[in-house]
CSV table of C-alpha atoms and ligand atoms in Angstrom, one decimal:
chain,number,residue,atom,x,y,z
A,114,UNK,CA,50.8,51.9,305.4
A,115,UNK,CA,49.3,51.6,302.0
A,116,UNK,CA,52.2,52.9,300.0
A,117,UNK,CA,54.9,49.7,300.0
A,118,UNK,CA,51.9,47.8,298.6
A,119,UNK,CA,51.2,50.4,296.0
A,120,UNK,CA,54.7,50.4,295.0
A,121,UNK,CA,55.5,47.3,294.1
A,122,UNK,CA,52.5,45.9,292.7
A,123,UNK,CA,52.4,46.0,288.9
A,124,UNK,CA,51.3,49.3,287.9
A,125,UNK,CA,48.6,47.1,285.5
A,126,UNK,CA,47.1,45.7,288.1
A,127,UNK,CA,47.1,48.7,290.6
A,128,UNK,CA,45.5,50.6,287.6
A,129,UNK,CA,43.0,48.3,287.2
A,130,UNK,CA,42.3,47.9,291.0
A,131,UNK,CA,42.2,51.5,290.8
A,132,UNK,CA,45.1,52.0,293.5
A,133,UNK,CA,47.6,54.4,293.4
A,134,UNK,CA,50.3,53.4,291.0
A,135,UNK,CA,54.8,53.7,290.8
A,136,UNK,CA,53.8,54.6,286.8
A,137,UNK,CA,51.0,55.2,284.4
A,138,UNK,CA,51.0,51.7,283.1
A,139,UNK,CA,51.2,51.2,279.0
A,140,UNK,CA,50.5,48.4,276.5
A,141,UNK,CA,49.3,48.3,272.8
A,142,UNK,CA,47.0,46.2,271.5
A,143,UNK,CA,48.5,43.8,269.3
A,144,UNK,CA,51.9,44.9,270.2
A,145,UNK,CA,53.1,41.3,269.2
A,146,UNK,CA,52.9,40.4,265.8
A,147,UNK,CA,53.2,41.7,262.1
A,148,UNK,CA,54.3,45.3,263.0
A,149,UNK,CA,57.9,43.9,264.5
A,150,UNK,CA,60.8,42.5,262.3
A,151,UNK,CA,62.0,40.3,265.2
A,152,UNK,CA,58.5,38.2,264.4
A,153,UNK,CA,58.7,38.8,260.7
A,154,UNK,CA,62.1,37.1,261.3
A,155,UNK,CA,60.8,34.1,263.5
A,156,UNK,CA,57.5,33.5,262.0
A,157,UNK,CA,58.5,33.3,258.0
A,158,UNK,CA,55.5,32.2,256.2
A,159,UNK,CA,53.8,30.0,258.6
A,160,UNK,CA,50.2,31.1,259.6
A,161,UNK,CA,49.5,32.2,262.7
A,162,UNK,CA,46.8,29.1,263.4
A,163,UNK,CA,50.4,26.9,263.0
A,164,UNK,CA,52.5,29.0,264.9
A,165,UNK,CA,50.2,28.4,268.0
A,166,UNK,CA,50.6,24.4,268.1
A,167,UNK,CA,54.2,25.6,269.0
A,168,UNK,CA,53.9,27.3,272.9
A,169,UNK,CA,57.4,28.0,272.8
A,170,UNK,CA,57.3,30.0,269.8
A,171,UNK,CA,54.4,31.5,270.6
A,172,UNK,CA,55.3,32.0,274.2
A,173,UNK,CA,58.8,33.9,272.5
A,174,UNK,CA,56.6,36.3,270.0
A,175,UNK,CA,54.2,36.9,273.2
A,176,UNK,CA,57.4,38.8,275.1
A,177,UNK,CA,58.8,40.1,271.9
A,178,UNK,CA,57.3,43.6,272.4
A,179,UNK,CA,57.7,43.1,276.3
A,180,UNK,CA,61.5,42.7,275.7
A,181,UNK,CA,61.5,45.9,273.2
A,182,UNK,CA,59.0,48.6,274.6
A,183,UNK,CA,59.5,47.9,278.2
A,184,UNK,CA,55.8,48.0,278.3
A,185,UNK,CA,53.5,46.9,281.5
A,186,UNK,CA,51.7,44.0,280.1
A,187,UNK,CA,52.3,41.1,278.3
A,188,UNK,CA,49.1,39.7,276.2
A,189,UNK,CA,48.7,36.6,274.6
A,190,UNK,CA,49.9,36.0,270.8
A,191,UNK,CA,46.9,34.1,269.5
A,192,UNK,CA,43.5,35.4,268.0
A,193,UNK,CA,40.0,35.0,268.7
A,194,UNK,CA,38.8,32.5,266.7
A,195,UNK,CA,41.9,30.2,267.6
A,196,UNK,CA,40.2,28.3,270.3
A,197,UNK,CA,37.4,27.3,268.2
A,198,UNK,CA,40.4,26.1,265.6
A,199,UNK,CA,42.4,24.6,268.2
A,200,UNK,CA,38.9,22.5,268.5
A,201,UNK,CA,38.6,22.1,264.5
A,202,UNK,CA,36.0,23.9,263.8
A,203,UNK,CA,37.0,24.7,259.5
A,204,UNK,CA,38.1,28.0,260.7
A,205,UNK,CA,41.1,29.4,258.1
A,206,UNK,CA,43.0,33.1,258.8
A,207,UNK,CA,43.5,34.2,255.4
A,208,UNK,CA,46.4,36.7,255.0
A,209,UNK,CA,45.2,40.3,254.3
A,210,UNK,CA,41.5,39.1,254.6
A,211,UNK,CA,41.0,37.4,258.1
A,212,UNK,CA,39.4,34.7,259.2
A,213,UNK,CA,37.1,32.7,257.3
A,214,UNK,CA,34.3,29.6,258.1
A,215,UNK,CA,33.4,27.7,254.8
A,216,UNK,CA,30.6,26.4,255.0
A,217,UNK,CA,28.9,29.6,257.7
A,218,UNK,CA,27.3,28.8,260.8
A,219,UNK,CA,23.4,29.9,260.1
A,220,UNK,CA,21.3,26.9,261.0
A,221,UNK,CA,20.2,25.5,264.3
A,222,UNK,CA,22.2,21.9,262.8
A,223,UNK,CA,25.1,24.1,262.4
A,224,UNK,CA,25.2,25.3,265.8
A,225,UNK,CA,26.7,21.1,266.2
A,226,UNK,CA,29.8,22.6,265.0
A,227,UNK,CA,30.2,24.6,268.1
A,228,UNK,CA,29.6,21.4,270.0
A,229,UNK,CA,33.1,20.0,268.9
A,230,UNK,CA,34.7,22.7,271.3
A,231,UNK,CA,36.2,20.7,274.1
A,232,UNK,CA,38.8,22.3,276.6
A,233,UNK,CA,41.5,19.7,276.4
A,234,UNK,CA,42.0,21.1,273.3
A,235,UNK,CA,43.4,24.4,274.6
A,236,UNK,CA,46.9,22.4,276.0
A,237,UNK,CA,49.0,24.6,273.5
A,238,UNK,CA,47.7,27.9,274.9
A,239,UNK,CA,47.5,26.9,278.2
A,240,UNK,CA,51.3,25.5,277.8
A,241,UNK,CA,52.2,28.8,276.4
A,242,UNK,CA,50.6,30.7,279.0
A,243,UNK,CA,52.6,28.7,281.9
A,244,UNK,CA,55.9,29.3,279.7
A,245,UNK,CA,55.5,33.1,279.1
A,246,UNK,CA,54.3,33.9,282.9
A,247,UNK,CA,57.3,31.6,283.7
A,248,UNK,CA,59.6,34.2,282.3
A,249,UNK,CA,57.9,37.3,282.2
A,250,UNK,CA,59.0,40.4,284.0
A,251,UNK,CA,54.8,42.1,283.8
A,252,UNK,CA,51.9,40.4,283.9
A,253,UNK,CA,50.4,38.8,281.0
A,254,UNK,CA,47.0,39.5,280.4
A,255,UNK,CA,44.9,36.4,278.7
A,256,UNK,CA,41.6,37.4,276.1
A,257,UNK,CA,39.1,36.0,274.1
A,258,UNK,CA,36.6,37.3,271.8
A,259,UNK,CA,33.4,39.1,272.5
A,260,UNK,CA,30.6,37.0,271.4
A,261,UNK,CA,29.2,38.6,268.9
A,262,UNK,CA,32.0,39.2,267.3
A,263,UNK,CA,33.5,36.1,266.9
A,264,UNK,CA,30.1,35.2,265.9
A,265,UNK,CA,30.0,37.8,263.3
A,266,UNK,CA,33.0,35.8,261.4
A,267,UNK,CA,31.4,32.7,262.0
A,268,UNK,CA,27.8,34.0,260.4
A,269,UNK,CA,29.3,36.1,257.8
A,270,UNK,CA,32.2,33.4,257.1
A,271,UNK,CA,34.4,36.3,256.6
A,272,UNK,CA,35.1,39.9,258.2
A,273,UNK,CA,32.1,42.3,257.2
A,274,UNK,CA,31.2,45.5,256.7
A,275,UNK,CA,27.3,45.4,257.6
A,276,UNK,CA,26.8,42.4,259.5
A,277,UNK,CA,23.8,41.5,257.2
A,278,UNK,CA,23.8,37.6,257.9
A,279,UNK,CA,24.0,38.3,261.9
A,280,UNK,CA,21.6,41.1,262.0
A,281,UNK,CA,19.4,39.0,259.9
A,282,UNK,CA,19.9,36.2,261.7
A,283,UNK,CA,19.4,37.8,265.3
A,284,UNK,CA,16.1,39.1,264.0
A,285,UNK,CA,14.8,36.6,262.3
A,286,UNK,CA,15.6,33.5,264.9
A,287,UNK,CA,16.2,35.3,267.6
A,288,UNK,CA,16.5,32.0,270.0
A,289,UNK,CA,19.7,30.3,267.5
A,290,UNK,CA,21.1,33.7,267.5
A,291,UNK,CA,21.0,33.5,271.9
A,292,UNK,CA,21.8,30.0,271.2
A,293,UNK,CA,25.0,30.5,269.6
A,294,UNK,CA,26.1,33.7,271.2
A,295,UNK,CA,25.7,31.1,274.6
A,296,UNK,CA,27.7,28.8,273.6
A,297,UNK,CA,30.2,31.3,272.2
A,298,UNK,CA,30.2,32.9,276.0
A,299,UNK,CA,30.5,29.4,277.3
A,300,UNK,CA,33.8,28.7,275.1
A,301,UNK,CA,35.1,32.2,276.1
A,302,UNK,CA,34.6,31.3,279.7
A,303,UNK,CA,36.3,28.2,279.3
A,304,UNK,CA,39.2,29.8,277.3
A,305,UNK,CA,39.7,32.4,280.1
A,306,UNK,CA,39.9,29.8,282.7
A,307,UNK,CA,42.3,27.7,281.3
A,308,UNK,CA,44.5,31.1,280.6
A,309,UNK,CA,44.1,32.5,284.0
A,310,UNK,CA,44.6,28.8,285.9
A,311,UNK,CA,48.2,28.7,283.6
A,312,UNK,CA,49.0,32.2,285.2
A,313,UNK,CA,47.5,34.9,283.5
A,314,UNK,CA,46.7,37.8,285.7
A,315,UNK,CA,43.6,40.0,284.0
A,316,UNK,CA,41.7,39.1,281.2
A,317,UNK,CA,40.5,41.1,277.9
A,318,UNK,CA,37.3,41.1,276.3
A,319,UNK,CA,37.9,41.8,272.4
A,320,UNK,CA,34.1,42.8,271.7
A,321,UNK,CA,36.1,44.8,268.1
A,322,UNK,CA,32.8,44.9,266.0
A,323,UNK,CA,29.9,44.9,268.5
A,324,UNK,CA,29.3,49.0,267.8
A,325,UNK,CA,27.4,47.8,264.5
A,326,UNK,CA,24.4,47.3,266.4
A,327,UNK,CA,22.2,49.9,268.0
A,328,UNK,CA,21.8,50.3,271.9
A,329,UNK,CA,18.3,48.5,271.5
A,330,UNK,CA,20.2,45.3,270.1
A,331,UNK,CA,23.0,45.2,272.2
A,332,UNK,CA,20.9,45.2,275.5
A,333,UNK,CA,18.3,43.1,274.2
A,334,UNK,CA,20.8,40.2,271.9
A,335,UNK,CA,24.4,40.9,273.9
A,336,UNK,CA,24.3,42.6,277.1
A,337,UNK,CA,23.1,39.2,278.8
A,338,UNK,CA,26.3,37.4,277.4
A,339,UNK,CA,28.2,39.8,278.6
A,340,UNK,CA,27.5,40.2,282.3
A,341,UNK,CA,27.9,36.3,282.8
A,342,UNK,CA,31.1,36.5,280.9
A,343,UNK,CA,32.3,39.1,283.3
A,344,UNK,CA,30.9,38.0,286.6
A,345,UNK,CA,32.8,34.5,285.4
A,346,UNK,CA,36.1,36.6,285.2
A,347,UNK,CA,35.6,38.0,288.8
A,348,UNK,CA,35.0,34.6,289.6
A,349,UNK,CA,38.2,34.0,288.8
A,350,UNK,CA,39.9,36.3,291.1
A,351,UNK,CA,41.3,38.4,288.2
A,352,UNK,CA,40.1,42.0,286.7
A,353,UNK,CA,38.6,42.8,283.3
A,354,UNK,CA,38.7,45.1,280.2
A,355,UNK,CA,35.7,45.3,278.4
A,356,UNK,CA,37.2,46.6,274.8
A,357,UNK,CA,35.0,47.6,271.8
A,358,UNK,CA,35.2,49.9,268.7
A,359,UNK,CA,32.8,52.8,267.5
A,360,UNK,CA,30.6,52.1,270.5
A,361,UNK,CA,30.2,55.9,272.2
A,362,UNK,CA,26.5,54.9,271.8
A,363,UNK,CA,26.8,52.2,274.1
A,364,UNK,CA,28.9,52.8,276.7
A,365,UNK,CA,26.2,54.2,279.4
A,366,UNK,CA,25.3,50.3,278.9
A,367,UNK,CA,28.8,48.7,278.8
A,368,UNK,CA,29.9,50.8,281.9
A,369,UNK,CA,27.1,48.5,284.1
A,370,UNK,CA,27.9,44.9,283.0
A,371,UNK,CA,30.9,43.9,285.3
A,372,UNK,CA,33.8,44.4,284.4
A,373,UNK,CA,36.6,45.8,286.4
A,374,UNK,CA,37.7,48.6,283.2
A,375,UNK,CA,36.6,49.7,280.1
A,376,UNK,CA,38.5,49.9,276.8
A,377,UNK,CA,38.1,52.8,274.5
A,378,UNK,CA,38.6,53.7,270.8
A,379,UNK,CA,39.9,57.2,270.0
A,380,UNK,CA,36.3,58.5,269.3
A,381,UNK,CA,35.3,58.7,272.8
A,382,UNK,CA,35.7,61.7,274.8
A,383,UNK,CA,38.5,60.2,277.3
A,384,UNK,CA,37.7,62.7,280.1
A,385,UNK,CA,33.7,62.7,280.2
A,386,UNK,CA,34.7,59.3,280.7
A,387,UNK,CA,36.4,59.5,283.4
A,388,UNK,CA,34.8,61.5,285.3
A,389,UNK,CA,31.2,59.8,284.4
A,390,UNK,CA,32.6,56.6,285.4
A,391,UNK,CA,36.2,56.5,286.4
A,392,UNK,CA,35.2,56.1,290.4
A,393,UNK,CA,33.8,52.8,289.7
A,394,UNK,CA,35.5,51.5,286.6
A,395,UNK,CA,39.0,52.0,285.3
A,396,UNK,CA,39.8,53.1,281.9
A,397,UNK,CA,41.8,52.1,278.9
A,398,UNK,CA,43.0,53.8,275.8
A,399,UNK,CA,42.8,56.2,273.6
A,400,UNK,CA,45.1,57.3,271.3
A,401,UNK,CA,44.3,57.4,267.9
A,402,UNK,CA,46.6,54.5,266.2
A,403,UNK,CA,47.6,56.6,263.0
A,404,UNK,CA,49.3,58.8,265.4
A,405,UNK,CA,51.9,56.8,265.7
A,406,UNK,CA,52.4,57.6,262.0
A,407,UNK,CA,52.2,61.3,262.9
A,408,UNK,CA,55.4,63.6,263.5
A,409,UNK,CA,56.8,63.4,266.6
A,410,UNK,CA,55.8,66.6,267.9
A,411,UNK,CA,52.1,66.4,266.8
A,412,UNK,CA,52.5,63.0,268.2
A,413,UNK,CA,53.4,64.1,271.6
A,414,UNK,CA,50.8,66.5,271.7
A,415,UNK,CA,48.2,63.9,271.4
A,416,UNK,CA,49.8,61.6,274.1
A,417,UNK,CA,49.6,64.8,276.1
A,418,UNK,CA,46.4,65.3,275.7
A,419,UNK,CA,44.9,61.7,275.9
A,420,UNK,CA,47.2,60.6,279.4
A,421,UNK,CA,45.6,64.4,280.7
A,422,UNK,CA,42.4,63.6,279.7
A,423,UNK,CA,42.5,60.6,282.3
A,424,UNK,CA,42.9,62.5,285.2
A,425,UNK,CA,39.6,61.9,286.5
A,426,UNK,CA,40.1,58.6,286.5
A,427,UNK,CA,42.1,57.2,289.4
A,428,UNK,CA,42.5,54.0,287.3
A,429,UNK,CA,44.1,54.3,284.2
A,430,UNK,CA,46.1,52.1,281.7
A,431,UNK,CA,47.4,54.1,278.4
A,432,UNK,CA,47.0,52.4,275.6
A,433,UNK,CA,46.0,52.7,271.4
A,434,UNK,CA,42.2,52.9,270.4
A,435,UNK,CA,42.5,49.6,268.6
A,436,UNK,CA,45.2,47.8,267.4
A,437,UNK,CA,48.8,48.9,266.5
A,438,UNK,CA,49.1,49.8,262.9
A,439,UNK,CA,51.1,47.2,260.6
A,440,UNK,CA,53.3,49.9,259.0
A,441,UNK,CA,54.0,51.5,262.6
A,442,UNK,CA,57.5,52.0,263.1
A,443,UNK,CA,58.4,50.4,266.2
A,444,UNK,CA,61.1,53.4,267.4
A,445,UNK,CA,58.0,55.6,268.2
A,446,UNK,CA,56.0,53.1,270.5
A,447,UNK,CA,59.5,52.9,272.3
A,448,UNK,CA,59.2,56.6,272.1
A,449,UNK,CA,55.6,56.7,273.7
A,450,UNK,CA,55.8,54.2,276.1
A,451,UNK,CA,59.0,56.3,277.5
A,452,UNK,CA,57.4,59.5,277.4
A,453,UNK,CA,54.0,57.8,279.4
A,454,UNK,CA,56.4,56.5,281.8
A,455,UNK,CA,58.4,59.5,282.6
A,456,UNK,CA,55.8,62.2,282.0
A,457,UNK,CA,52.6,60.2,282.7
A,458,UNK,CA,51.8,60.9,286.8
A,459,UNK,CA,52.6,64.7,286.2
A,460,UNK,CA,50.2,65.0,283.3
A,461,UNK,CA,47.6,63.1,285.3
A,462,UNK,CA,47.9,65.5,288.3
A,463,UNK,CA,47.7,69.2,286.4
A,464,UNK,CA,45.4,71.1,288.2
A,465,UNK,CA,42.6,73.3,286.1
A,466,UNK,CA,40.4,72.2,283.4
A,467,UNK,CA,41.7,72.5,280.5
A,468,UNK,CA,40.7,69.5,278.8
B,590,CP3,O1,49.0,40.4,262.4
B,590,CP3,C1,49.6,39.6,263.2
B,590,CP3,O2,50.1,39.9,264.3
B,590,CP3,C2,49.8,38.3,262.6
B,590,CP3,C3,49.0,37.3,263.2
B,590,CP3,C4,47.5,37.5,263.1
B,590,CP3,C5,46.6,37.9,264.2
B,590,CP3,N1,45.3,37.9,263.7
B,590,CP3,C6,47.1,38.2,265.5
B,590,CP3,C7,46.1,38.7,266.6
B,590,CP3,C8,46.7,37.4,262.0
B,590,CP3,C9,47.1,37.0,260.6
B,590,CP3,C10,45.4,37.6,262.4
B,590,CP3,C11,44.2,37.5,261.5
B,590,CP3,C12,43.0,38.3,261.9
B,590,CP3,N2,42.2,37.9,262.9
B,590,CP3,C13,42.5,39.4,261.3
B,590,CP3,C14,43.1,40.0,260.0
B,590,CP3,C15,43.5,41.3,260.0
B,590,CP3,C16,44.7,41.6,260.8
B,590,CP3,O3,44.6,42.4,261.7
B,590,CP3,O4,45.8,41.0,260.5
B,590,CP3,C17,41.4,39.8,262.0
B,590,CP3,C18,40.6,41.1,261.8
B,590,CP3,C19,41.2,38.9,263.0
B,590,CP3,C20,40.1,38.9,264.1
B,590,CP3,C21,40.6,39.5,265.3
B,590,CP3,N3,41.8,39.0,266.0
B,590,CP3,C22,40.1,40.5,266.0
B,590,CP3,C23,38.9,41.3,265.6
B,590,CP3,C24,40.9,40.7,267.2
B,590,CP3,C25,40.7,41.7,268.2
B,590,CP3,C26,41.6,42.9,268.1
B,590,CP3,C27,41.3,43.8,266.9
B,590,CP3,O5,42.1,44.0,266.1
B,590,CP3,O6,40.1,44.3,266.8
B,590,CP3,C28,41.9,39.8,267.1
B,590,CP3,C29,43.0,39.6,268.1
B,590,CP3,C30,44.3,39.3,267.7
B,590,CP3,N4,44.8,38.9,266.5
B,590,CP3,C31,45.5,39.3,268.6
B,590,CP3,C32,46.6,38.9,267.9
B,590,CP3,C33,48.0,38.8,268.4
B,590,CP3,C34,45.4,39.5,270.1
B,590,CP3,C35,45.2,40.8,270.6
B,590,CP3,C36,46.4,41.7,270.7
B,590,CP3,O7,47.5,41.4,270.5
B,590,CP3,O8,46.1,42.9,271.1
């Protein structure tokens, strides 16, 4: 009775419902962008803060890698601190550096800035949103930026190594550190509703740089944030991926906050994982991105072994441990996304324990 149902719902979603699915479902983060020559092509010089007042532009480098890769998912071309440049805070993206707030955001005044935010100024996104899922063959999934990392750019002004500003910060005035990092989860919230009411169908949580702090931070500083961002997302009606870097020390904690799945870098064991927590969360990852640099039989080793590693979970979306590398060579993810799609279910289903 079940089955039609399980076969023709995208395999993303299925995954992340944690039904059975027609494929293992793929994507890579930051499959769009500066890795393919079609955008190097279309973009030219413009930043990407420009190319976003454009939706159909935007909306055409969003289904770029959908177009090339056959992957499962669309997700959005646009960054995490665009909605707080779409509402002019002085955010810049600086090419090769990141992005950068001159003057930073360390006072209780400067926590004003953050009151500039105002929805209406999301039309662009939301009008690319409604033009990709217009066209889109998979569903696009929408994101915004963890709080505290999109705080740590706007305390540090810049990308950092050590977070000294916004560990200082947190500890030294620990209500304008709540106080920002609320209003940070507010504009997330709103950024999320405004991409999943223009048709996007699951939502990710970029949370890149949170693994700087220690579990005592996190649950103390972040973990509040974060479960009313993700019981907002259920509110929504859609499912959620909860992604982080370097944060095998907090995952017990990140596996109880709410969200539907759980996004992994390449330093987690995939299958401990799984079978800690796949029955009530799906999972996402975890190939090592400079694999894709790798030759193609060491390569496909490692797929083999990450997609096996899942098993235990019954939902699972292949993907990288963070973002696709610039110099990747866009033949291979073809390459991998085949080879998940063909070979996935099989690998997933192996009996024994060898992993
Ligand atoms: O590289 C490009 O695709 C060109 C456009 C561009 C993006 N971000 C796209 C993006 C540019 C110039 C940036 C600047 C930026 N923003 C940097 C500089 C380094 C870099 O990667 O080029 C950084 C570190 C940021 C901050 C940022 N943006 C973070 C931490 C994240 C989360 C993912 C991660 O890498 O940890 C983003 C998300 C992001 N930036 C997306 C895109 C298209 C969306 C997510 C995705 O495609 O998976």
């Amino acid at each position: 009775m079940l089955q039609p149902v399980a076969n023709t719902e995208p395999p993303l979603l299925a995954a992340l419902a944690r039904r059975p699915v027609s494929r293992v479902p793929v994507w890579f983060m930051r499959q769009a962008g500066r890795s393919l020559p079609e955008y190097r092509t279309l973009k030219g010089v413009d930043s990407i803060l420009t190319v976003l007042q454009d939706p159909s532009l935007a909306a055409e480098i969003t289904l770029q890698p959908v177009t090339r890769y056959g992957v499962d998912a669309a997700i959005l071309y646009s960054d995490i601190v665009a909605p707080l440049a779409y509402a002019g805070l002085e955010i810049d993206i600086v090419a090769g550096v990141g992005p950068t707030l001159e003057p930073p955001l360390r006072s209780r005044r400067d926590l004003g800035r953050l009151a500039r935010f105002h929805v209406e100024a999301l039309g662009p996104m939301a009008e690319t949103v409604r033009l990709v899922t217009q066209s889109s063959p998979v569903p696009l999934i929408g994101f915004a930026g963890g709080p505290f990392t999109v705080a740590s750019y706007l305390i540090e002004g810049r990308p950092s190594r050590d977070y000294v500003h916004t560990k200082r910060l947190m500890l030294s005035d620990p209500e304008l550190f709540r106080d920002i990092l609320a209003r940070l989860t507010d504009i997330a919230i709103a950024t999320i509703t405004t991409q999943v009411r223009s048709g996007a169908r699951a939502v990710q949580i970029f949370d890149s740089w949170v693994g700087a702090l220690g579990t005592r931070a996190f649950v103390t500083h972040i973990t509040p944030h974060l479960r009313r961002l993700a019981a907002a997302i259920d509110a929504l009606g859609v499912p959620s991926i909860y992604f982080s870097v370097g944060t095998a020390h907090l995952l017990e904690q990140a596996t109880s906050l709410g969200f539907s799945a759980l996004g992994v870098d390449w330093r987690v064991d995939l299958s401990s994982l799984a079978r800690r927590h796949g029955h009530h969360l799906a999972i996402q990852g975890n190939l090592d991105p400079a694999t894709v640099l790798a030759p193609p039989d060491a390569l496909i080793d490692e797929v083999r072994h990450v997609v096996a590693s899942s098993r235990r979970a019954p939902g699972y979306i292949f993907n990288l441990g963070h973002g696709v590398l610039p110099e990747s060579d866009p033949d291979v993810l073809s390459r991998i996304v085949e080879y998940v799609h063909e070979e996935g279910t099989a690998l997933r289903s192996l009996c024994g324990d060898e992993q």
